[in-house]
mmCIF file of C-alpha atoms in Angstrom:
data_model
loop_
_atom_site.group_PDB
_atom_site.id
_atom_site.type_symbol
_atom_site.label_atom_id
_atom_site.label_comp_id
_atom_site.label_asym_id
_atom_site.label_seq_id
_atom_site.Cartn_x
_atom_site.Cartn_y
_atom_site.Cartn_z
ATOM 1 C CA UNK V 1 68.957 54.818 -103.043
ATOM 2 C CA UNK V 2 68.090 53.404 -106.446
ATOM 3 C CA UNK V 3 70.464 52.423 -109.206
ATOM 4 C CA UNK V 4 68.810 54.286 -112.077
ATOM 5 C CA UNK V 5 70.320 54.771 -115.514
ATOM 6 C CA UNK V 6 71.096 58.461 -114.997
ATOM 7 C CA UNK V 7 73.533 57.588 -112.237
ATOM 8 C CA UNK V 8 75.792 55.940 -114.814
ATOM 9 C CA UNK V 9 76.696 59.371 -116.191
ATOM 10 C CA UNK V 10 79.716 61.151 -114.621
ATOM 11 C CA UNK V 11 77.599 63.776 -112.849
ATOM 12 C CA UNK V 12 75.130 61.188 -111.607
ATOM 13 C CA UNK V 13 77.934 58.939 -110.391
ATOM 14 C CA UNK V 14 79.456 61.827 -108.423
ATOM 15 C CA UNK V 15 76.086 62.512 -106.781
ATOM 16 C CA UNK V 16 75.707 58.820 -105.989
ATOM 17 C CA UNK V 17 79.180 58.698 -104.420
ATOM 18 C CA UNK V 18 78.488 61.747 -102.270
ATOM 19 C CA UNK V 19 75.085 60.372 -101.233
ATOM 20 C CA UNK V 20 76.627 57.064 -100.121
ATOM 21 C CA UNK V 21 79.365 58.945 -98.248
ATOM 22 C CA UNK V 22 76.786 61.161 -96.526
ATOM 23 C CA UNK V 23 74.674 58.166 -95.473
ATOM 24 C CA UNK V 24 77.763 56.342 -94.210
ATOM 25 C CA UNK V 25 78.913 59.385 -92.223
ATOM 26 C CA UNK V 26 75.444 59.994 -90.752
ATOM 27 C CA UNK V 27 75.217 56.350 -89.692
ATOM 28 C CA UNK V 28 78.669 56.625 -88.113
ATOM 29 C CA UNK V 29 77.641 59.642 -86.093
ATOM 30 C CA UNK V 30 74.582 57.754 -84.843
ATOM 31 C CA UNK V 31 76.714 54.754 -83.911
ATOM 32 C CA UNK V 32 79.166 56.925 -81.988
ATOM 33 C CA UNK V 33 76.412 58.243 -79.737
ATOM 34 C CA UNK V 34 76.839 55.120 -77.603
ATOM 35 C CA UNK V 35 80.272 53.651 -76.884
ATOM 36 C CA UNK V 36 81.894 51.036 -74.683
ATOM 37 C CA UNK V 37 85.495 50.937 -73.465
ATOM 38 C CA UNK V 38 87.076 47.498 -73.838
ATOM 39 C CA UNK V 39 90.697 47.075 -72.690
ATOM 40 C CA UNK V 40 91.306 50.798 -73.120
ATOM 41 C CA UNK V 41 89.860 50.911 -76.651
ATOM 42 C CA UNK V 42 86.583 52.681 -77.417
ATOM 43 C CA UNK V 43 84.226 50.526 -79.479
ATOM 44 C CA UNK V 44 80.588 50.812 -80.540
ATOM 45 C CA UNK V 45 78.193 47.941 -79.702
ATOM 46 C CA UNK V 46 76.501 48.464 -83.080
ATOM 47 C CA UNK V 47 78.290 50.035 -86.042
ATOM 48 C CA UNK V 48 75.480 51.051 -88.461
ATOM 49 C CA UNK V 49 77.797 52.165 -91.327
ATOM 50 C CA UNK V 50 78.608 48.548 -92.175
ATOM 51 C CA UNK V 51 74.923 47.893 -92.731
ATOM 52 C CA UNK V 52 74.616 51.035 -94.858
ATOM 53 C CA UNK V 53 77.670 50.050 -96.910
ATOM 54 C CA UNK V 54 76.489 46.493 -97.619
ATOM 55 C CA UNK V 55 73.001 47.702 -98.552
ATOM 56 C CA UNK V 56 74.427 50.374 -100.872
ATOM 57 C CA UNK V 57 76.625 47.829 -102.655
ATOM 58 C CA UNK V 58 73.693 45.451 -103.107
ATOM 59 C CA UNK V 59 71.326 48.147 -104.361
ATOM 60 C CA UNK V 60 73.632 50.401 -106.373
ATOM 61 C CA UNK V 61 76.317 47.903 -107.344
ATOM 62 C CA UNK V 62 79.999 47.552 -106.565
ATOM 63 C CA UNK V 63 80.796 50.838 -108.307
ATOM 64 C CA UNK V 64 79.665 52.832 -105.264
ATOM 65 C CA UNK V 65 82.651 51.706 -103.158
ATOM 66 C CA UNK V 66 84.398 55.145 -103.349
ATOM 67 C CA UNK V 67 81.448 56.583 -101.434
ATOM 68 C CA UNK V 68 82.077 54.065 -98.653
ATOM 69 C CA UNK V 69 85.758 54.989 -98.509
ATOM 70 C CA UNK V 70 84.952 58.700 -98.471
ATOM 71 C CA UNK V 71 82.366 58.231 -95.725
ATOM 72 C CA UNK V 72 84.842 56.207 -93.659
ATOM 73 C CA UNK V 73 87.483 58.914 -94.100
ATOM 74 C CA UNK V 74 85.057 61.626 -92.976
ATOM 75 C CA UNK V 75 84.162 59.499 -89.939
ATOM 76 C CA UNK V 76 87.827 59.121 -88.974
ATOM 77 C CA UNK V 77 88.426 62.822 -89.610
ATOM 78 C CA UNK V 78 85.624 63.749 -87.222
ATOM 79 C CA UNK V 79 87.236 61.729 -84.427
ATOM 80 C CA UNK V 80 90.959 62.358 -84.689
ATOM 81 C CA UNK V 81 93.728 63.709 -86.878
ATOM 82 C CA UNK V 82 94.420 61.052 -89.525
ATOM 83 C CA UNK V 83 97.847 59.409 -89.365
ATOM 84 C CA UNK V 84 99.706 57.073 -91.699
ATOM 85 C CA UNK V 85 97.554 54.153 -90.535
ATOM 86 C CA UNK V 86 94.373 55.782 -91.860
ATOM 87 C CA UNK V 87 94.897 54.079 -95.215
ATOM 88 C CA UNK V 88 94.752 50.688 -93.542
ATOM 89 C CA UNK V 89 91.572 51.613 -91.658
ATOM 90 C CA UNK V 90 89.942 52.852 -94.866
ATOM 91 C CA UNK V 91 90.977 49.662 -96.633
ATOM 92 C CA UNK V 92 89.450 47.471 -93.930
ATOM 93 C CA UNK V 93 86.214 49.461 -93.740
ATOM 94 C CA UNK V 94 85.821 49.341 -97.521
ATOM 95 C CA UNK V 95 87.058 45.814 -98.210
ATOM 96 C CA UNK V 96 84.752 44.179 -95.652
ATOM 97 C CA UNK V 97 81.429 45.339 -97.184
ATOM 98 C CA UNK V 98 82.749 44.825 -100.735
ATOM 99 C CA UNK V 99 83.713 41.278 -99.819
ATOM 100 C CA UNK V 100 80.269 40.808 -98.255
ATOM 101 C CA UNK V 101 78.539 41.960 -101.447
ATOM 102 C CA UNK V 102 80.732 39.684 -103.606
ATOM 103 C CA UNK V 103 80.033 36.673 -101.387
ATOM 104 C CA UNK V 104 76.302 37.366 -101.424
ATOM 105 C CA UNK V 105 76.281 37.755 -105.192
ATOM 106 C CA UNK V 106 78.194 34.508 -105.538
ATOM 107 C CA UNK V 107 75.586 32.783 -103.360
ATOM 108 C CA UNK V 108 72.684 34.034 -105.524
ATOM 109 C CA UNK V 109 71.386 36.362 -102.815
ATOM 110 C CA UNK V 110 67.985 38.028 -103.350
ATOM 111 C CA UNK V 111 67.596 41.479 -101.896
ATOM 112 C CA UNK V 112 63.950 40.808 -100.969
ATOM 113 C CA UNK V 113 65.162 38.174 -98.443
ATOM 114 C CA UNK V 114 62.327 35.885 -99.488
ATOM 115 C CA UNK V 115 64.167 32.615 -98.852
ATOM 116 C CA UNK V 116 65.833 31.008 -95.860
ATOM 117 C CA UNK V 117 69.075 30.719 -97.843
ATOM 118 C CA UNK V 118 69.082 34.517 -98.245
ATOM 119 C CA UNK V 119 68.866 34.994 -94.492
ATOM 120 C CA UNK V 120 71.586 32.420 -93.867
ATOM 121 C CA UNK V 121 73.825 34.030 -96.492
ATOM 122 C CA UNK V 122 73.393 37.471 -94.950
ATOM 123 C CA UNK V 123 74.214 36.123 -91.481
ATOM 124 C CA UNK V 124 77.147 33.833 -92.181
ATOM 125 C CA UNK V 125 78.701 35.319 -95.327
ATOM 126 C CA UNK V 126 78.108 39.059 -94.971
ATOM 127 C CA UNK V 127 77.878 39.626 -91.209
ATOM 128 C CA UNK V 128 79.991 36.955 -89.539
ATOM 129 C CA UNK V 129 82.335 36.191 -92.426
ATOM 130 C CA UNK V 130 83.196 39.390 -94.286
ATOM 131 C CA UNK V 131 83.366 41.549 -91.152
ATOM 132 C CA UNK V 132 86.387 39.533 -90.031
ATOM 133 C CA UNK V 133 88.349 41.711 -92.459
ATOM 134 C CA UNK V 134 87.525 45.066 -90.909
ATOM 135 C CA UNK V 135 88.005 43.815 -87.350
ATOM 136 C CA UNK V 136 91.338 42.145 -88.068
ATOM 137 C CA UNK V 137 92.751 45.062 -90.060
ATOM 138 C CA UNK V 138 91.475 47.719 -87.642
ATOM 139 C CA UNK V 139 92.602 46.103 -84.405
ATOM 140 C CA UNK V 140 95.859 44.946 -85.994
ATOM 141 C CA UNK V 141 96.704 48.545 -86.850
ATOM 142 C CA UNK V 142 95.846 49.655 -83.301
ATOM 143 C CA UNK V 143 98.255 47.077 -81.937
ATOM 144 C CA UNK V 144 101.002 48.060 -84.386
ATOM 145 C CA UNK V 145 100.804 51.770 -83.531
ATOM 146 C CA UNK V 146 100.704 51.064 -79.798
ATOM 147 C CA UNK V 147 97.147 52.242 -79.151
ATOM 148 C CA UNK V 148 96.154 48.751 -77.941
ATOM 149 C CA UNK V 149 98.547 46.378 -76.121
ATOM 150 C CA UNK V 150 99.123 43.006 -77.708
ATOM 151 C CA UNK V 151 97.498 41.100 -74.837
ATOM 152 C CA UNK V 152 94.262 43.045 -75.428
ATOM 153 C CA UNK V 153 94.044 42.093 -79.104
ATOM 154 C CA UNK V 154 91.350 39.438 -78.809
ATOM 155 C CA UNK V 155 88.881 41.268 -76.509
ATOM 156 C CA UNK V 156 89.065 44.398 -78.670
ATOM 157 C CA UNK V 157 88.926 42.344 -81.863
ATOM 158 C CA UNK V 158 85.816 40.517 -80.654
ATOM 159 C CA UNK V 159 84.064 43.781 -79.743
ATOM 160 C CA UNK V 160 84.988 45.338 -83.104
ATOM 161 C CA UNK V 161 83.895 42.270 -85.095
ATOM 162 C CA UNK V 162 80.560 41.874 -83.304
ATOM 163 C CA UNK V 163 79.796 45.608 -83.635
ATOM 164 C CA UNK V 164 80.370 45.493 -87.402
ATOM 165 C CA UNK V 165 78.391 42.266 -87.743
ATOM 166 C CA UNK V 166 75.471 43.717 -85.789
ATOM 167 C CA UNK V 167 75.379 46.675 -88.172
ATOM 168 C CA UNK V 168 74.889 44.262 -91.053
ATOM 169 C CA UNK V 169 72.329 42.109 -89.253
ATOM 170 C CA UNK V 170 70.136 45.003 -88.099
ATOM 171 C CA UNK V 171 70.587 47.826 -90.621
ATOM 172 C CA UNK V 172 71.060 46.039 -93.972
ATOM 173 C CA UNK V 173 67.746 44.084 -93.973
ATOM 174 C CA UNK V 174 65.822 47.226 -93.055
ATOM 175 C CA UNK V 175 67.386 49.277 -95.873
ATOM 176 C CA UNK V 176 66.809 46.484 -98.400
ATOM 177 C CA UNK V 177 63.166 46.302 -97.365
ATOM 178 C CA UNK V 178 62.719 50.069 -97.654
ATOM 179 C CA UNK V 179 64.262 49.975 -101.130
ATOM 180 C CA UNK V 180 62.002 47.141 -102.267
ATOM 181 C CA UNK V 181 58.791 48.445 -100.678
ATOM 182 C CA UNK V 182 56.096 48.626 -103.336
ATOM 183 C CA UNK V 183 52.840 49.183 -101.510
ATOM 184 C CA UNK V 184 51.673 50.181 -98.019
ATOM 185 C CA UNK V 185 49.845 47.873 -95.663
ATOM 186 C CA UNK V 186 46.105 47.387 -96.251
ATOM 187 C CA UNK V 187 43.973 49.599 -94.054
ATOM 188 C CA UNK V 188 42.798 46.650 -91.979
ATOM 189 C CA UNK V 189 46.363 45.667 -91.090
ATOM 190 C CA UNK V 190 47.226 49.083 -89.675
ATOM 191 C CA UNK V 191 45.201 48.355 -86.525
ATOM 192 C CA UNK V 192 47.292 45.292 -85.739
ATOM 193 C CA UNK V 193 50.494 47.113 -86.700
ATOM 194 C CA UNK V 194 49.602 49.950 -84.338
ATOM 195 C CA UNK V 195 48.823 47.479 -81.549
ATOM 196 C CA UNK V 196 52.176 45.757 -82.097
ATOM 197 C CA UNK V 197 53.988 49.099 -81.994
ATOM 198 C CA UNK V 198 52.263 50.146 -78.766
ATOM 199 C CA UNK V 199 52.984 46.804 -77.082
ATOM 200 C CA UNK V 200 56.616 46.949 -78.224
ATOM 201 C CA UNK V 201 57.056 50.472 -76.849
ATOM 202 C CA UNK V 202 55.737 49.277 -73.492
ATOM 203 C CA UNK V 203 57.363 45.842 -73.226
ATOM 204 C CA UNK V 204 60.850 46.595 -74.587
ATOM 205 C CA UNK V 205 61.761 49.311 -72.007
ATOM 206 C CA UNK V 206 60.259 47.158 -69.252
ATOM 207 C CA UNK V 207 62.315 44.142 -70.315
ATOM 208 C CA UNK V 208 65.555 46.082 -70.720
ATOM 209 C CA UNK V 209 65.383 48.418 -67.725
ATOM 210 C CA UNK V 210 64.007 45.879 -65.231
ATOM 211 C CA UNK V 211 66.527 44.996 -62.544
ATOM 212 C CA UNK V 212 65.450 41.325 -62.605
ATOM 213 C CA UNK V 213 66.504 40.878 -66.260
ATOM 214 C CA UNK V 214 63.359 40.285 -68.299
ATOM 215 C CA UNK V 215 65.086 40.403 -71.671
ATOM 216 C CA UNK V 216 63.345 37.194 -72.745
ATOM 217 C CA UNK V 217 60.055 39.116 -73.005
ATOM 218 C CA UNK V 218 61.106 40.625 -76.341
ATOM 219 C CA UNK V 219 61.110 37.269 -78.139
ATOM 220 C CA UNK V 220 57.295 36.872 -78.229
ATOM 221 C CA UNK V 221 57.204 40.327 -79.842
ATOM 222 C CA UNK V 222 59.747 39.265 -82.461
ATOM 223 C CA UNK V 223 57.720 36.123 -83.193
ATOM 224 C CA UNK V 224 54.461 38.078 -83.423
ATOM 225 C CA UNK V 225 56.035 40.601 -85.776
ATOM 226 C CA UNK V 226 57.589 37.890 -87.962
ATOM 227 C CA UNK V 227 54.387 35.842 -88.203
ATOM 228 C CA UNK V 228 52.144 38.760 -89.078
ATOM 229 C CA UNK V 229 54.421 41.241 -90.888
ATOM 230 C CA UNK V 230 57.413 39.121 -91.922
ATOM 231 C CA UNK V 231 60.789 40.834 -92.073
ATOM 232 C CA UNK V 232 59.578 44.430 -92.051
ATOM 233 C CA UNK V 233 57.883 43.894 -88.696
ATOM 234 C CA UNK V 234 60.578 41.803 -87.061
ATOM 235 C CA UNK V 235 63.372 44.087 -88.330
ATOM 236 C CA UNK V 236 61.725 47.167 -86.853
ATOM 237 C CA UNK V 237 61.149 45.380 -83.531
ATOM 238 C CA UNK V 238 64.761 44.210 -83.508
ATOM 239 C CA UNK V 239 65.991 47.725 -84.262
ATOM 240 C CA UNK V 240 63.916 49.248 -81.448
ATOM 241 C CA UNK V 241 65.027 46.610 -78.962
ATOM 242 C CA UNK V 242 68.675 46.894 -79.965
ATOM 243 C CA UNK V 243 68.686 50.677 -79.572
ATOM 244 C CA UNK V 244 67.012 50.560 -76.147
ATOM 245 C CA UNK V 245 69.318 47.746 -74.968
ATOM 246 C CA UNK V 246 72.406 49.613 -76.172
ATOM 247 C CA UNK V 247 71.379 52.765 -74.321
ATOM 248 C CA UNK V 248 70.766 50.807 -71.112
ATOM 249 C CA UNK V 249 74.058 48.901 -71.488
ATOM 250 C CA UNK V 250 76.201 51.981 -72.011
ATOM 251 C CA UNK V 251 74.505 53.629 -69.020
ATOM 252 C CA UNK V 252 75.002 50.479 -66.918
ATOM 253 C CA UNK V 253 71.390 50.276 -65.757
ATOM 254 C CA UNK V 254 68.558 47.751 -65.804
ATOM 255 C CA UNK V 255 69.580 44.305 -66.994
ATOM 256 C CA UNK V 256 73.193 45.542 -67.290
ATOM 257 C CA UNK V 257 73.567 47.015 -63.806
ATOM 258 C CA UNK V 258 76.458 45.837 -61.642
ATOM 259 C CA UNK V 259 78.512 44.419 -64.539
ATOM 260 C CA UNK V 260 81.991 45.437 -65.610
ATOM 261 C CA UNK V 261 82.619 46.666 -69.153
ATOM 262 C CA UNK V 262 83.620 43.267 -70.506
ATOM 263 C CA UNK V 263 80.520 41.618 -69.019
ATOM 264 C CA UNK V 264 78.308 44.401 -70.365
ATOM 265 C CA UNK V 265 79.770 43.993 -73.853
ATOM 266 C CA UNK V 266 79.376 40.209 -73.835
ATOM 267 C CA UNK V 267 75.805 40.281 -72.507
ATOM 268 C CA UNK V 268 74.696 43.073 -74.856
ATOM 269 C CA UNK V 269 76.235 41.537 -77.969
ATOM 270 C CA UNK V 270 74.921 38.071 -77.157
ATOM 271 C CA UNK V 271 71.427 39.459 -76.669
ATOM 272 C CA UNK V 272 71.493 41.648 -79.776
ATOM 273 C CA UNK V 273 72.948 38.860 -81.882
ATOM 274 C CA UNK V 274 70.427 36.239 -80.755
ATOM 275 C CA UNK V 275 67.553 38.665 -81.273
ATOM 276 C CA UNK V 276 68.687 39.750 -84.753
ATOM 277 C CA UNK V 277 69.269 36.157 -85.835
ATOM 278 C CA UNK V 278 65.829 35.145 -84.581
ATOM 279 C CA UNK V 279 64.122 38.020 -86.388
ATOM 280 C CA UNK V 280 65.972 37.522 -89.668
ATOM 281 C CA UNK V 281 65.854 33.747 -89.970
ATOM 282 C CA UNK V 282 62.296 33.321 -88.660
ATOM 283 C CA UNK V 283 61.027 35.954 -91.067
ATOM 284 C CA UNK V 284 62.883 34.328 -93.967
ATOM 285 C CA UNK V 285 61.373 30.924 -93.159
ATOM 286 C CA UNK V 286 57.843 32.345 -92.927
ATOM 287 C CA UNK V 287 58.221 34.330 -96.166
ATOM 288 C CA UNK V 288 59.592 31.292 -98.003
ATOM 289 C CA UNK V 289 56.716 29.107 -96.816
ATOM 290 C CA UNK V 290 54.142 31.696 -97.875
ATOM 291 C CA UNK V 291 55.726 32.033 -101.303
ATOM 292 C CA UNK V 292 55.737 28.247 -101.681
ATOM 293 C CA UNK V 293 52.077 28.083 -100.733
ATOM 294 C CA UNK V 294 51.209 30.762 -103.285
ATOM 295 C CA UNK V 295 53.129 28.871 -105.972
ATOM 296 C CA UNK V 296 51.251 25.649 -105.162
ATOM 297 C CA UNK V 297 47.893 27.467 -105.197
ATOM 298 C CA UNK V 298 48.739 29.068 -108.547
ATOM 299 C CA UNK V 299 49.781 25.713 -110.002
ATOM 300 C CA UNK V 300 46.552 24.094 -108.770
ATOM 301 C CA UNK V 301 44.494 26.896 -110.310
ATOM 302 C CA UNK V 302 46.284 26.479 -113.639
ATOM 303 C CA UNK V 303 45.684 22.716 -113.501
ATOM 304 C CA UNK V 304 41.974 23.269 -112.872
ATOM 305 C CA UNK V 305 41.768 25.596 -115.881
ATOM 306 C CA UNK V 306 43.552 23.052 -118.101
ATOM 307 C CA UNK V 307 41.215 20.261 -116.990
ATOM 308 C CA UNK V 308 38.167 22.434 -117.645
ATOM 309 C CA UNK V 309 39.317 23.158 -121.193
ATOM 310 C CA UNK V 310 40.160 19.507 -121.872
ATOM 311 C CA UNK V 311 36.774 18.391 -120.550
ATOM 312 C CA UNK V 312 35.059 20.849 -122.890
ATOM 313 C CA UNK V 313 37.150 19.580 -125.821
ATOM 314 C CA UNK V 314 39.103 22.812 -126.147
ATOM 315 C CA UNK V 315 42.841 23.418 -126.345
ATOM 316 C CA UNK V 316 44.367 24.359 -122.988
ATOM 317 C CA UNK V 317 45.174 28.055 -122.540
ATOM 318 C CA UNK V 318 48.811 29.156 -122.995
ATOM 319 C CA UNK V 319 50.815 29.252 -119.794
ATOM 320 C CA UNK V 320 52.030 32.658 -118.565
ATOM 321 C CA UNK V 321 55.742 33.367 -118.844
ATOM 322 C CA UNK V 322 56.230 34.534 -115.249
ATOM 323 C CA UNK V 323 58.074 31.368 -114.248
ATOM 324 C CA UNK V 324 60.752 31.953 -116.881
ATOM 325 C CA UNK V 325 61.124 35.548 -115.760
ATOM 326 C CA UNK V 326 61.545 34.424 -112.157
ATOM 327 C CA UNK V 327 64.273 31.984 -113.145
ATOM 328 C CA UNK V 328 65.999 34.719 -115.105
ATOM 329 C CA UNK V 329 65.884 36.966 -112.050
ATOM 330 C CA UNK V 330 67.455 34.176 -109.968
ATOM 331 C CA UNK V 331 70.351 33.908 -112.392
ATOM 332 C CA UNK V 332 70.863 37.637 -112.633
ATOM 333 C CA UNK V 333 71.422 38.069 -108.871
ATOM 334 C CA UNK V 334 71.380 41.501 -107.187
ATOM 335 C CA UNK V 335 71.654 44.860 -108.876
ATOM 336 C CA UNK V 336 74.613 45.277 -111.188
ATOM 337 C CA UNK V 337 77.461 47.756 -110.949
ATOM 338 C CA UNK V 338 76.751 51.435 -110.962
#
């Protein structure tokens, strides 16, 4: 999804809205493949549409919100006959990602996630903060219409909130990276990338499906991926691990065998959350340090060139204007409205 000028025309905007709705609906169908029952309410451990919605708002701008609402309505329509409370559900599912995008824009968020502050903003503002809206509105409506008893409000609310937050933590960074990808890996790096993929495909199922709970084995993979391939590597490893862990948890096997539904939900969400946080924040720190090192190396090279010209009695060369452009990009924030 790219916010190009043609999409500002009425026909282009309609196509953009339908595309966002289709992506939201497809993500919802994927999320509904695996469900958990908490206090009589069916919840999804990971709700990918929230990640799709936040990424769409950051890439295309706030004007794409009708596509999110339409996608949410189609998702509800595929599950049950909409009642009067559907408007509240649509409001919560739309307001949460819109609020996340507004908070991120206010914080000067960069969609390339090249700084630690970007990772922290995505975690605490978009995932943990803004998703309070959808969980509170959604579960509140379930309590009001009698679908969930009042005493079950907090367990269901927690499951709903964590599922929405996990969608942002796992799906949004991956979509932002795919949107900003400019060049493939060098040929020499593909060997290491292939080795990492093979090891991940072997270690992750072993860690998740082992009856002695070897979930900790995935963290060296996350660290390896973050050190060598930054966020693109760690995000893919986190996505693979989260999917495998969710399948095992909903089947009640491996590390999740012998647990009741509440224990399964708590263990799965704690593991997925810790893993996603590790992947996102570690990658952001490594990327920020590498960018700082490149800036220092560039400054040293410019200083050497200036000294060489001064030693030869010549005027120093003019400085490039890239720094000013970078500062302008910082002030402009993410992509504007569609």
